[in-house]
mmCIF file of C-alpha atoms in Angstrom:
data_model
loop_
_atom_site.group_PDB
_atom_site.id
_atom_site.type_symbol
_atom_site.label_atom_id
_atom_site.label_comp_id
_atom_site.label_asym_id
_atom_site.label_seq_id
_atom_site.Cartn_x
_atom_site.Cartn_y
_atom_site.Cartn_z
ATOM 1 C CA UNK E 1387 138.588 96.275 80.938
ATOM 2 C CA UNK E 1388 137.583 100.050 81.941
ATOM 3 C CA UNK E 1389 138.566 101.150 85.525
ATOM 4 C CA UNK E 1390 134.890 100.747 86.734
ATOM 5 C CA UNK E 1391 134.232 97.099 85.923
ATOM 6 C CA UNK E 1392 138.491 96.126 87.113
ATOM 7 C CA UNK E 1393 136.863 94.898 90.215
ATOM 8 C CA UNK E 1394 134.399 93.039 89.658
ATOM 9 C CA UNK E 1395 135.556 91.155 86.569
ATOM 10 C CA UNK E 1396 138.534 89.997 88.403
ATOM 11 C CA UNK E 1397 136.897 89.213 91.420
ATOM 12 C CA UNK E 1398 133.350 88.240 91.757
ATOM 13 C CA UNK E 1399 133.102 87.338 87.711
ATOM 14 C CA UNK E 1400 136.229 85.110 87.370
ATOM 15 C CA UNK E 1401 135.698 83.073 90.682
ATOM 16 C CA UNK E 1402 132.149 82.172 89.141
ATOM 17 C CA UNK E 1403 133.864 81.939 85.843
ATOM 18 C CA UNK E 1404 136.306 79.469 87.110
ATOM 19 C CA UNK E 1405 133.399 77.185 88.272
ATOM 20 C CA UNK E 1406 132.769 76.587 84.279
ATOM 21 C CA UNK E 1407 134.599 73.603 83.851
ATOM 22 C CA UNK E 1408 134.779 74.101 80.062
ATOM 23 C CA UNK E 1409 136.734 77.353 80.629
ATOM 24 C CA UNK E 1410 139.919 77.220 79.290
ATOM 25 C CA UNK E 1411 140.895 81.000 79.300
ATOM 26 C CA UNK E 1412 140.009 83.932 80.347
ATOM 27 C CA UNK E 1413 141.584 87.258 79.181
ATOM 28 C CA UNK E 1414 141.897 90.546 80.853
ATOM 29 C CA UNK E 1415 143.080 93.298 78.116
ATOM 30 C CA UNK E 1416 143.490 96.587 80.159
ATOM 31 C CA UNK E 1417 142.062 100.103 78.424
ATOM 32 C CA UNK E 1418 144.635 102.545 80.151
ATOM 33 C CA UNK E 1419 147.755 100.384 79.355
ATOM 34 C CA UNK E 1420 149.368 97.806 76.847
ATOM 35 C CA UNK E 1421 148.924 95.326 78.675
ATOM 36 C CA UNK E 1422 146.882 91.675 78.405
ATOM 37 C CA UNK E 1423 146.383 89.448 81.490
ATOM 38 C CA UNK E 1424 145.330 85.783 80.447
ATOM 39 C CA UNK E 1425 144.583 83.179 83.162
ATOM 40 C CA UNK E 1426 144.522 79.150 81.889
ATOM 41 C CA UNK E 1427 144.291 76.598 84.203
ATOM 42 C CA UNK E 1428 147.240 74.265 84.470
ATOM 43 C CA UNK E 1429 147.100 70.095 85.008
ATOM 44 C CA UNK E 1430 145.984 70.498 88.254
ATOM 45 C CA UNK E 1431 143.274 73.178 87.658
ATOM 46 C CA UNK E 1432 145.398 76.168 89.535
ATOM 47 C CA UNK E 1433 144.811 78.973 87.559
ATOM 48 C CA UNK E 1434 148.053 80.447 86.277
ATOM 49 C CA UNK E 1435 148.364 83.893 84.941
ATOM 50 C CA UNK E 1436 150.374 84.662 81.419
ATOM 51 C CA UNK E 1437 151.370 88.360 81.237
ATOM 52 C CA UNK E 1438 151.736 90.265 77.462
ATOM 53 C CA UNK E 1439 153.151 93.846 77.039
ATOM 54 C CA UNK E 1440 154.379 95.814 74.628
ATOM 55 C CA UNK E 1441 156.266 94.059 71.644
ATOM 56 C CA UNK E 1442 155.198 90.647 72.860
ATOM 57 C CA UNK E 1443 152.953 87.650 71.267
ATOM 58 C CA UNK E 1444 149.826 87.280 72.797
ATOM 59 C CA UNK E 1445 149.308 83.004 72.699
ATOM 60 C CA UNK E 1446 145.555 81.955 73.096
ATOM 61 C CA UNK E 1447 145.810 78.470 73.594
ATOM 62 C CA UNK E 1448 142.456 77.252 74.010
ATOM 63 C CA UNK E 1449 141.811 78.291 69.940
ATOM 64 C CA UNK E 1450 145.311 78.019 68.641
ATOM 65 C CA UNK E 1451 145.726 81.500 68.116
ATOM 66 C CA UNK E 1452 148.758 84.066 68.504
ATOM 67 C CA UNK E 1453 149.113 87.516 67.567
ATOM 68 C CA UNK E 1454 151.333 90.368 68.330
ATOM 69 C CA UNK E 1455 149.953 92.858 71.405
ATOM 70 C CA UNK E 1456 149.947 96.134 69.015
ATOM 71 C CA UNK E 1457 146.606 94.223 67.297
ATOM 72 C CA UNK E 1458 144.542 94.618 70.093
ATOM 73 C CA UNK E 1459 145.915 98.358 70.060
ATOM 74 C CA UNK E 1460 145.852 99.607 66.299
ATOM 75 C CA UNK E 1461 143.741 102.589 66.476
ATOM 76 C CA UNK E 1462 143.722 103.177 70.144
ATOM 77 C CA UNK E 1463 144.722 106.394 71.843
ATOM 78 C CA UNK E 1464 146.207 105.005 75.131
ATOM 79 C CA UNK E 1465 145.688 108.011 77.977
ATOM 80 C CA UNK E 1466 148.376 108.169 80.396
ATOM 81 C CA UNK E 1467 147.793 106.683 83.626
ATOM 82 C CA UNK E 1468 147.864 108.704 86.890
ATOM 83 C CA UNK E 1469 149.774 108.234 89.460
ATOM 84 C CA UNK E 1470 147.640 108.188 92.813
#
């Protein structure tokens, strides 16, 4: 997720998202940090965020599927984030 589209896919694109009742994840993975957002609904279809950082397991439930964070990473340059 680049700082120009942060707004719009967690707002306007995941409420229309969560309208698909298919949808059993959906995964922000941020370009200026470590850091992986993933939103699953639980039993009674609230949306609950799972948060991943640095030196954790990133779980994909809907395929089954868990990996450590660094993955998504190998062979990015992270820039450092300024402060505003």
């Amino acid at each position: 997720m680049s700082p120009g589209t942060e707004a719009f896919n967690r707002g306007k694109k995941f409420k229309n998202y969560r309208d698909i009742s298919t949808l059993k994840e959906y995964v922000f993975i941020d370009a200026r940090e470590m850091i992986v957002e993933c939103f699953r609904p639980n039993d009674n279809g609230v949306w609950e965020i799972y948060n991943y950082g640095e030196g954790d397991e990133v779980t994909l439930t809907s395929v089954d599927l868990s990996f450590p964070i660094e993955m998504l990473y190998e062979d990015v340059v992270l820039e450092a984030v300024e402060e505003e």
